[in-house]
Amino acid sequence: MNTLYYHIKLLRPLNVFTSGLAMIIASAILGTLSETDTLLLVMAVVMCFTGAANSLNDVVDFEIDKINRPLRPLPSGFVQKRTALFISILLFSIGTLLCLELSETAKVIGIVIAMPFMVIYTKFLKGIPLVGNITIAFILGLSFLFCGAAFNNMSPMWIPMILAFGLTLVRELVKDIADMEGDKSTDLRTFPITAGIEKAIQLSIFLSACIGVGAFIPYLNGTYGIWYGILLILGVEIPLGVVVVSLLNNPGISSATHGARILKFSTLMGLIAIYSGTFS
């Protein structure tokens, strides 16, 4: 039973579940919840790719996780690296086969763009200052365009994509601050390591301010209604503010770790705000 638990944990089931939930909310924004066959395919592809990428990431980050996350399934010894790699390949394959049932544009986004970027990021781009952060933010944002493409209606997904990109970029940068100790041990060249923790915090605060201001534009120009503004403040603006204040008052790894946790669900809250904002 323990073995099964750790193999499931390898996929980071909460992240996988959240990715599927994000596609449900995206579909609600599109008004396509009744198209269950397509929605289930979109959810399955995104969830398979998320689980596959998480498993592959743990294989590549094995040495780093011995320091940063020693209780993860691989460094704790409950899952073998070759097993994790097999699971990753299997899930990528299942996701690809399911993606072939969707529209041509969705196939291109999912198979030609998103999946290769997931592999390239994990193996080559993760340790390049800011490039890795931008890549993972792009991949997450791309999932909303993928959902729109599957339903042949991409235009309502641009704002969710941009919001997801911005929030993920901040979170990834904050996570890099939190992971500095383990990243240094394997000569990973993340932005906080190359530029210093002070500049990394300054950049995180600047990006948070840009997102905080930019996210309000769809409300101010009338794209979304009052509920968008209210939920945006509660689910995005306040968490960003808490992270900024925490980093200013206590600029260090512990604040960054706490900040990364706070920002984890801000993207979902942003999507809920967008959906709510579509009602007058």
mmCIF file of C-alpha atoms in Angstrom:
data_model
loop_
_atom_site.group_PDB
_atom_site.id
_atom_site.type_symbol
_atom_site.label_atom_id
_atom_site.label_comp_id
_atom_site.label_asym_id
_atom_site.label_seq_id
_atom_site.Cartn_x
_atom_site.Cartn_y
_atom_site.Cartn_z
ATOM 1 C CA MET A 1 0.000 0.000 0.000
ATOM 2 C CA ASN A 2 2.903 2.322 0.821
ATOM 3 C CA THR A 3 4.406 1.679 -2.610
ATOM 4 C CA LEU A 4 1.161 2.587 -4.386
ATOM 5 C CA TYR A 5 0.876 5.771 -2.314
ATOM 6 C CA TYR A 6 4.351 6.945 -3.302
ATOM 7 C CA HIS A 7 3.816 6.141 -6.985
ATOM 8 C CA ILE A 8 0.677 8.285 -6.915
ATOM 9 C CA LYS A 9 2.525 10.984 -4.977
ATOM 10 C CA LEU A 10 5.184 10.995 -7.710
ATOM 11 C CA LEU A 11 2.628 12.515 -10.102
ATOM 12 C CA ARG A 12 1.759 15.274 -7.583
ATOM 13 C CA PRO A 13 -1.954 14.421 -7.641
ATOM 14 C CA LEU A 14 -3.048 17.819 -6.310
ATOM 15 C CA ASN A 15 -1.313 19.530 -9.233
ATOM 16 C CA VAL A 16 -2.845 17.025 -11.652
ATOM 17 C CA PHE A 17 -6.315 17.550 -10.163
ATOM 18 C CA THR A 18 -5.850 21.344 -10.271
ATOM 19 C CA SER A 19 -4.892 21.213 -13.957
ATOM 20 C CA GLY A 20 -8.085 19.288 -14.736
ATOM 21 C CA LEU A 21 -10.177 21.702 -12.669
ATOM 22 C CA ALA A 22 -8.614 24.625 -14.538
ATOM 23 C CA MET A 23 -9.835 23.127 -17.819
ATOM 24 C CA ILE A 24 -13.358 22.790 -16.409
ATOM 25 C CA ILE A 25 -13.348 26.469 -15.427
ATOM 26 C CA ALA A 26 -11.882 27.397 -18.825
ATOM 27 C CA SER A 27 -14.658 25.445 -20.513
ATOM 28 C CA ALA A 28 -17.208 27.255 -18.329
ATOM 29 C CA ILE A 29 -15.760 30.578 -19.512
ATOM 30 C CA LEU A 30 -16.190 29.374 -23.098
ATOM 31 C CA GLY A 31 -19.746 28.205 -22.365
ATOM 32 C CA THR A 32 -18.970 24.676 -23.535
ATOM 33 C CA LEU A 33 -19.546 22.613 -20.381
ATOM 34 C CA SER A 34 -22.316 20.722 -22.177
ATOM 35 C CA GLU A 35 -19.797 19.378 -24.737
ATOM 36 C CA THR A 36 -18.708 16.683 -22.311
ATOM 37 C CA ASP A 37 -16.854 14.440 -24.785
ATOM 38 C CA THR A 38 -14.460 17.200 -25.816
ATOM 39 C CA LEU A 39 -14.123 18.492 -22.251
ATOM 40 C CA LEU A 40 -13.184 15.044 -20.921
ATOM 41 C CA LEU A 41 -10.580 14.663 -23.668
ATOM 42 C CA VAL A 42 -9.096 18.092 -22.899
ATOM 43 C CA MET A 43 -8.972 17.299 -19.176
ATOM 44 C CA ALA A 44 -7.418 13.884 -19.783
ATOM 45 C CA VAL A 45 -4.704 15.268 -22.084
ATOM 46 C CA VAL A 46 -3.776 18.106 -19.730
ATOM 47 C CA MET A 47 -3.803 15.853 -16.663
ATOM 48 C CA CYS A 48 -1.718 13.149 -18.391
ATOM 49 C CA PHE A 49 0.841 15.701 -19.586
ATOM 50 C CA THR A 50 0.965 17.306 -16.118
ATOM 51 C CA GLY A 51 1.566 13.970 -14.393
ATOM 52 C CA ALA A 52 4.142 12.966 -17.013
ATOM 53 C CA ALA A 53 6.043 16.246 -16.684
ATOM 54 C CA ASN A 54 6.020 16.006 -12.872
ATOM 55 C CA SER A 55 7.396 12.473 -12.981
ATOM 56 C CA LEU A 56 10.095 13.399 -15.507
ATOM 57 C CA ASN A 57 11.015 16.453 -13.444
ATOM 58 C CA ASP A 58 11.598 14.259 -10.380
ATOM 59 C CA VAL A 59 13.892 11.991 -12.405
ATOM 60 C CA VAL A 60 15.977 14.921 -13.637
ATOM 61 C CA ASP A 61 15.964 16.666 -10.238
ATOM 62 C CA PHE A 62 16.901 13.548 -8.260
ATOM 63 C CA GLU A 63 20.114 15.009 -6.796
ATOM 64 C CA ILE A 64 18.551 18.428 -6.125
ATOM 65 C CA ASP A 65 15.561 16.885 -4.359
ATOM 66 C CA LYS A 66 17.866 15.007 -1.990
ATOM 67 C CA ILE A 67 18.441 18.453 -0.426
ATOM 68 C CA ASN A 68 15.330 20.488 -1.274
ATOM 69 C CA ARG A 69 12.681 17.765 -0.992
ATOM 70 C CA PRO A 70 14.185 14.614 0.587
ATOM 71 C CA LEU A 71 10.733 13.148 1.317
ATOM 72 C CA ARG A 72 9.728 13.050 -2.367
ATOM 73 C CA PRO A 73 9.200 9.476 -3.693
ATOM 74 C CA LEU A 74 12.541 9.200 -5.551
ATOM 75 C CA PRO A 75 15.044 10.587 -3.022
ATOM 76 C CA SER A 76 13.244 8.748 -0.210
ATOM 77 C CA GLY A 77 13.777 5.490 -2.124
ATOM 78 C CA PHE A 78 10.124 4.446 -2.437
ATOM 79 C CA VAL A 79 10.119 4.809 -6.249
ATOM 80 C CA GLN A 80 12.943 3.852 -8.617
ATOM 81 C CA LYS A 81 14.182 6.335 -11.253
ATOM 82 C CA ARG A 82 13.567 3.907 -14.120
ATOM 83 C CA THR A 83 9.992 3.347 -12.903
ATOM 84 C CA ALA A 84 9.372 7.096 -12.744
ATOM 85 C CA LEU A 85 10.773 7.482 -16.265
ATOM 86 C CA PHE A 86 8.526 4.673 -17.550
ATOM 87 C CA ILE A 87 5.463 6.320 -15.946
ATOM 88 C CA SER A 88 6.387 9.629 -17.573
ATOM 89 C CA ILE A 89 6.728 8.077 -21.040
ATOM 90 C CA LEU A 90 3.468 6.132 -20.585
ATOM 91 C CA LEU A 91 1.489 9.237 -19.578
ATOM 92 C CA PHE A 92 2.976 11.348 -22.379
ATOM 93 C CA SER A 93 2.002 8.581 -24.826
ATOM 94 C CA ILE A 94 -1.566 8.297 -23.507
ATOM 95 C CA GLY A 95 -1.955 12.083 -23.581
ATOM 96 C CA THR A 96 -0.677 12.205 -27.169
ATOM 97 C CA LEU A 97 -3.097 9.493 -28.356
ATOM 98 C CA LEU A 98 -6.031 11.284 -26.717
ATOM 99 C CA CYS A 99 -4.927 14.605 -28.190
ATOM 100 C CA LEU A 100 -5.202 13.110 -31.688
ATOM 101 C CA GLU A 101 -8.988 13.048 -31.179
ATOM 102 C CA LEU A 102 -9.150 16.851 -30.907
ATOM 103 C CA SER A 103 -9.079 19.666 -33.490
ATOM 104 C CA GLU A 104 -6.057 20.258 -35.715
ATOM 105 C CA THR A 105 -5.068 23.426 -33.836
ATOM 106 C CA ALA A 106 -5.330 21.617 -30.496
ATOM 107 C CA LYS A 107 -3.103 18.831 -31.853
ATOM 108 C CA VAL A 108 -0.439 21.365 -32.839
ATOM 109 C CA ILE A 109 -0.578 23.137 -29.472
ATOM 110 C CA GLY A 110 -0.580 19.935 -27.437
ATOM 111 C CA ILE A 111 1.742 17.614 -29.366
ATOM 112 C CA VAL A 112 3.992 19.921 -31.400
ATOM 113 C CA ILE A 113 4.419 22.795 -28.922
ATOM 114 C CA ALA A 114 3.474 21.956 -25.314
ATOM 115 C CA MET A 115 4.854 18.427 -24.939
ATOM 116 C CA PRO A 116 8.299 19.125 -26.488
ATOM 117 C CA PHE A 117 8.599 22.274 -24.372
ATOM 118 C CA MET A 118 7.854 20.230 -21.226
ATOM 119 C CA VAL A 119 10.685 17.824 -22.021
ATOM 120 C CA ILE A 120 13.143 20.512 -23.174
ATOM 121 C CA TYR A 121 12.395 22.624 -20.096
ATOM 122 C CA THR A 122 12.985 19.773 -17.667
ATOM 123 C CA LYS A 123 16.211 18.623 -19.307
ATOM 124 C CA PHE A 124 17.819 21.795 -20.661
ATOM 125 C CA LEU A 125 16.069 25.084 -19.846
ATOM 126 C CA LYS A 126 15.312 24.779 -16.142
ATOM 127 C CA GLY A 127 18.735 25.972 -15.041
ATOM 128 C CA ILE A 128 18.997 28.950 -17.405
ATOM 129 C CA PRO A 129 18.272 32.180 -15.484
ATOM 130 C CA LEU A 130 14.735 33.447 -16.230
ATOM 131 C CA VAL A 131 14.488 31.373 -19.436
ATOM 132 C CA GLY A 132 13.350 28.345 -17.440
ATOM 133 C CA ASN A 133 10.862 30.443 -15.462
ATOM 134 C CA ILE A 134 9.419 31.990 -18.620
ATOM 135 C CA THR A 135 9.190 28.568 -20.296
ATOM 136 C CA ILE A 136 7.183 26.910 -17.516
ATOM 137 C CA ALA A 137 4.909 29.985 -17.303
ATOM 138 C CA PHE A 138 4.386 29.772 -21.070
ATOM 139 C CA ILE A 139 3.521 26.067 -20.888
ATOM 140 C CA LEU A 140 0.928 26.614 -18.178
ATOM 141 C CA GLY A 141 -0.585 29.588 -19.995
ATOM 142 C CA LEU A 142 -0.657 27.571 -23.210
ATOM 143 C CA SER A 143 -3.029 25.040 -21.637
ATOM 144 C CA PHE A 144 -5.828 27.618 -21.824
ATOM 145 C CA LEU A 145 -5.225 28.254 -25.509
ATOM 146 C CA PHE A 146 -5.227 24.473 -25.939
ATOM 147 C CA CYS A 147 -8.662 24.319 -24.307
ATOM 148 C CA GLY A 148 -9.930 27.120 -26.536
ATOM 149 C CA ALA A 149 -8.519 25.424 -29.635
ATOM 150 C CA ALA A 150 -10.223 22.147 -28.723
ATOM 151 C CA PHE A 151 -13.574 23.972 -28.743
ATOM 152 C CA ASN A 152 -12.637 26.073 -31.815
ATOM 153 C CA ASN A 153 -12.886 29.316 -29.828
ATOM 154 C CA MET A 154 -9.517 30.627 -28.691
ATOM 155 C CA SER A 155 -10.215 34.363 -28.326
ATOM 156 C CA PRO A 156 -11.811 34.223 -24.808
ATOM 157 C CA MET A 157 -8.751 32.323 -23.583
ATOM 158 C CA TRP A 158 -6.133 35.011 -24.167
ATOM 159 C CA ILE A 159 -6.794 36.856 -20.902
ATOM 160 C CA PRO A 160 -6.735 33.615 -18.829
ATOM 161 C CA MET A 161 -3.511 32.672 -20.621
ATOM 162 C CA ILE A 162 -1.827 36.009 -19.840
ATOM 163 C CA LEU A 163 -2.992 35.947 -16.209
ATOM 164 C CA ALA A 164 -1.797 32.355 -15.759
ATOM 165 C CA PHE A 165 1.528 33.204 -17.422
ATOM 166 C CA GLY A 166 2.142 36.180 -15.130
ATOM 167 C CA LEU A 167 1.187 34.454 -11.885
ATOM 168 C CA THR A 168 3.193 31.348 -12.758
ATOM 169 C CA LEU A 169 6.249 33.442 -13.650
ATOM 170 C CA VAL A 170 6.164 35.119 -10.226
ATOM 171 C CA ARG A 171 5.614 31.808 -8.442
ATOM 172 C CA GLU A 172 8.447 30.078 -10.307
ATOM 173 C CA LEU A 173 10.815 32.926 -9.484
ATOM 174 C CA VAL A 174 9.801 32.814 -5.817
ATOM 175 C CA LYS A 175 10.231 29.004 -5.846
ATOM 176 C CA ASP A 176 13.764 29.445 -7.189
ATOM 177 C CA ILE A 177 14.557 31.647 -4.197
ATOM 178 C CA ALA A 178 13.158 28.979 -1.882
ATOM 179 C CA ASP A 179 15.186 26.232 -3.629
ATOM 180 C CA MET A 180 18.531 28.043 -3.703
ATOM 181 C CA GLU A 181 20.303 25.672 -1.303
ATOM 182 C CA GLY A 182 19.619 22.525 -3.302
ATOM 183 C CA ASP A 183 20.066 24.248 -6.682
ATOM 184 C CA LYS A 184 23.521 25.522 -5.682
ATOM 185 C CA SER A 185 24.623 22.011 -4.729
ATOM 186 C CA THR A 186 24.114 20.807 -8.310
ATOM 187 C CA ASP A 187 25.479 23.960 -10.002
ATOM 188 C CA LEU A 188 22.035 24.936 -11.325
ATOM 189 C CA ARG A 189 22.167 28.542 -12.537
ATOM 190 C CA THR A 190 18.793 29.995 -11.589
ATOM 191 C CA PHE A 191 18.223 33.756 -11.454
ATOM 192 C CA PRO A 192 18.506 34.061 -7.629
ATOM 193 C CA ILE A 193 21.831 32.206 -7.739
ATOM 194 C CA THR A 194 23.351 34.214 -10.609
ATOM 195 C CA ALA A 195 21.937 37.662 -9.769
ATOM 196 C CA GLY A 196 21.582 37.317 -6.006
ATOM 197 C CA ILE A 197 18.592 36.935 -3.727
ATOM 198 C CA GLU A 198 18.068 40.709 -3.395
ATOM 199 C CA LYS A 199 17.666 41.255 -7.147
ATOM 200 C CA ALA A 200 15.457 38.167 -7.405
ATOM 201 C CA ILE A 201 13.157 39.578 -4.718
ATOM 202 C CA GLN A 202 13.129 42.987 -6.426
ATOM 203 C CA LEU A 203 12.149 41.359 -9.726
ATOM 204 C CA SER A 204 9.428 39.295 -7.997
ATOM 205 C CA ILE A 205 7.982 42.446 -6.450
ATOM 206 C CA PHE A 206 8.118 44.325 -9.765
ATOM 207 C CA LEU A 207 6.365 41.493 -11.617
ATOM 208 C CA SER A 208 3.752 41.220 -8.856
ATOM 209 C CA ALA A 209 3.016 44.935 -9.185
ATOM 210 C CA CYS A 210 2.698 44.629 -12.980
ATOM 211 C CA ILE A 211 0.269 41.712 -12.643
ATOM 212 C CA GLY A 212 -1.680 43.467 -9.908
ATOM 213 C CA VAL A 213 -2.213 46.519 -12.109
ATOM 214 C CA GLY A 214 -2.583 44.678 -15.419
ATOM 215 C CA ALA A 215 -5.145 42.193 -14.125
ATOM 216 C CA PHE A 216 -7.531 45.059 -13.385
ATOM 217 C CA ILE A 217 -7.570 46.334 -16.977
ATOM 218 C CA PRO A 218 -10.291 43.865 -18.147
ATOM 219 C CA TYR A 219 -12.511 45.175 -15.340
ATOM 220 C CA LEU A 220 -11.767 48.836 -16.015
ATOM 221 C CA ASN A 221 -12.437 48.531 -19.757
ATOM 222 C CA GLY A 222 -15.680 46.634 -19.173
ATOM 223 C CA THR A 223 -14.578 43.224 -20.474
ATOM 224 C CA TYR A 224 -15.618 41.603 -17.174
ATOM 225 C CA GLY A 225 -18.148 42.680 -14.560
ATOM 226 C CA ILE A 226 -18.058 43.561 -10.860
ATOM 227 C CA TRP A 227 -17.636 39.970 -9.643
ATOM 228 C CA TYR A 228 -14.389 39.753 -11.579
ATOM 229 C CA GLY A 229 -13.078 42.759 -9.679
ATOM 230 C CA ILE A 230 -14.197 41.459 -6.282
ATOM 231 C CA LEU A 231 -12.829 37.925 -6.721
ATOM 232 C CA LEU A 232 -9.660 39.227 -8.342
ATOM 233 C CA ILE A 233 -8.944 41.297 -5.232
ATOM 234 C CA LEU A 234 -9.661 38.364 -2.901
ATOM 235 C CA GLY A 235 -7.951 35.598 -4.883
ATOM 236 C CA VAL A 236 -5.117 37.355 -6.727
ATOM 237 C CA GLU A 237 -4.400 40.890 -5.522
ATOM 238 C CA ILE A 238 -4.375 40.134 -1.783
ATOM 239 C CA PRO A 239 -2.185 36.996 -2.126
ATOM 240 C CA LEU A 240 0.272 38.959 -4.289
ATOM 241 C CA GLY A 241 0.286 41.728 -1.704
ATOM 242 C CA VAL A 242 0.939 39.277 1.125
ATOM 243 C CA VAL A 243 3.860 37.759 -0.789
ATOM 244 C CA VAL A 244 5.348 41.198 -1.545
ATOM 245 C CA VAL A 245 5.060 42.375 2.081
ATOM 246 C CA SER A 246 6.528 39.094 3.339
ATOM 247 C CA LEU A 247 9.519 39.347 0.997
ATOM 248 C CA LEU A 248 10.078 43.005 1.933
ATOM 249 C CA ASN A 249 9.891 42.370 5.669
ATOM 250 C CA ASN A 250 11.852 39.127 5.680
ATOM 251 C CA PRO A 251 13.853 38.761 2.444
ATOM 252 C CA GLY A 252 14.971 35.165 2.585
ATOM 253 C CA ILE A 253 14.327 31.542 1.714
ATOM 254 C CA SER A 254 11.651 30.998 4.385
ATOM 255 C CA SER A 255 9.526 33.899 3.091
ATOM 256 C CA ALA A 256 9.934 32.655 -0.470
ATOM 257 C CA THR A 257 8.809 29.149 0.513
ATOM 258 C CA HIS A 258 5.716 30.581 2.195
ATOM 259 C CA GLY A 259 5.061 32.886 -0.775
ATOM 260 C CA ALA A 260 5.223 30.059 -3.303
ATOM 261 C CA ARG A 261 2.546 28.179 -1.334
ATOM 262 C CA ILE A 262 0.287 31.240 -1.212
ATOM 263 C CA LEU A 263 0.537 31.775 -4.971
ATOM 264 C CA LYS A 264 -0.149 28.137 -5.834
ATOM 265 C CA PHE A 265 -3.909 28.562 -6.257
ATOM 266 C CA SER A 266 -4.038 32.201 -7.391
ATOM 267 C CA THR A 267 -4.293 31.122 -11.026
ATOM 268 C CA LEU A 268 -7.407 29.071 -10.246
ATOM 269 C CA MET A 269 -8.893 31.994 -8.341
ATOM 270 C CA GLY A 270 -8.138 34.240 -11.286
ATOM 271 C CA LEU A 271 -10.018 31.855 -13.586
ATOM 272 C CA ILE A 272 -12.982 31.765 -11.211
ATOM 273 C CA ALA A 273 -12.915 35.578 -11.197
ATOM 274 C CA ILE A 274 -12.978 35.637 -15.013
ATOM 275 C CA TYR A 275 -15.863 33.193 -15.148
ATOM 276 C CA SER A 276 -17.808 35.148 -12.530
ATOM 277 C CA GLY A 277 -17.056 38.369 -14.391
ATOM 278 C CA THR A 278 -18.861 37.098 -17.486
ATOM 279 C CA PHE A 279 -22.161 37.510 -15.610
ATOM 280 C CA SER A 280 -23.638 40.981 -15.586
#
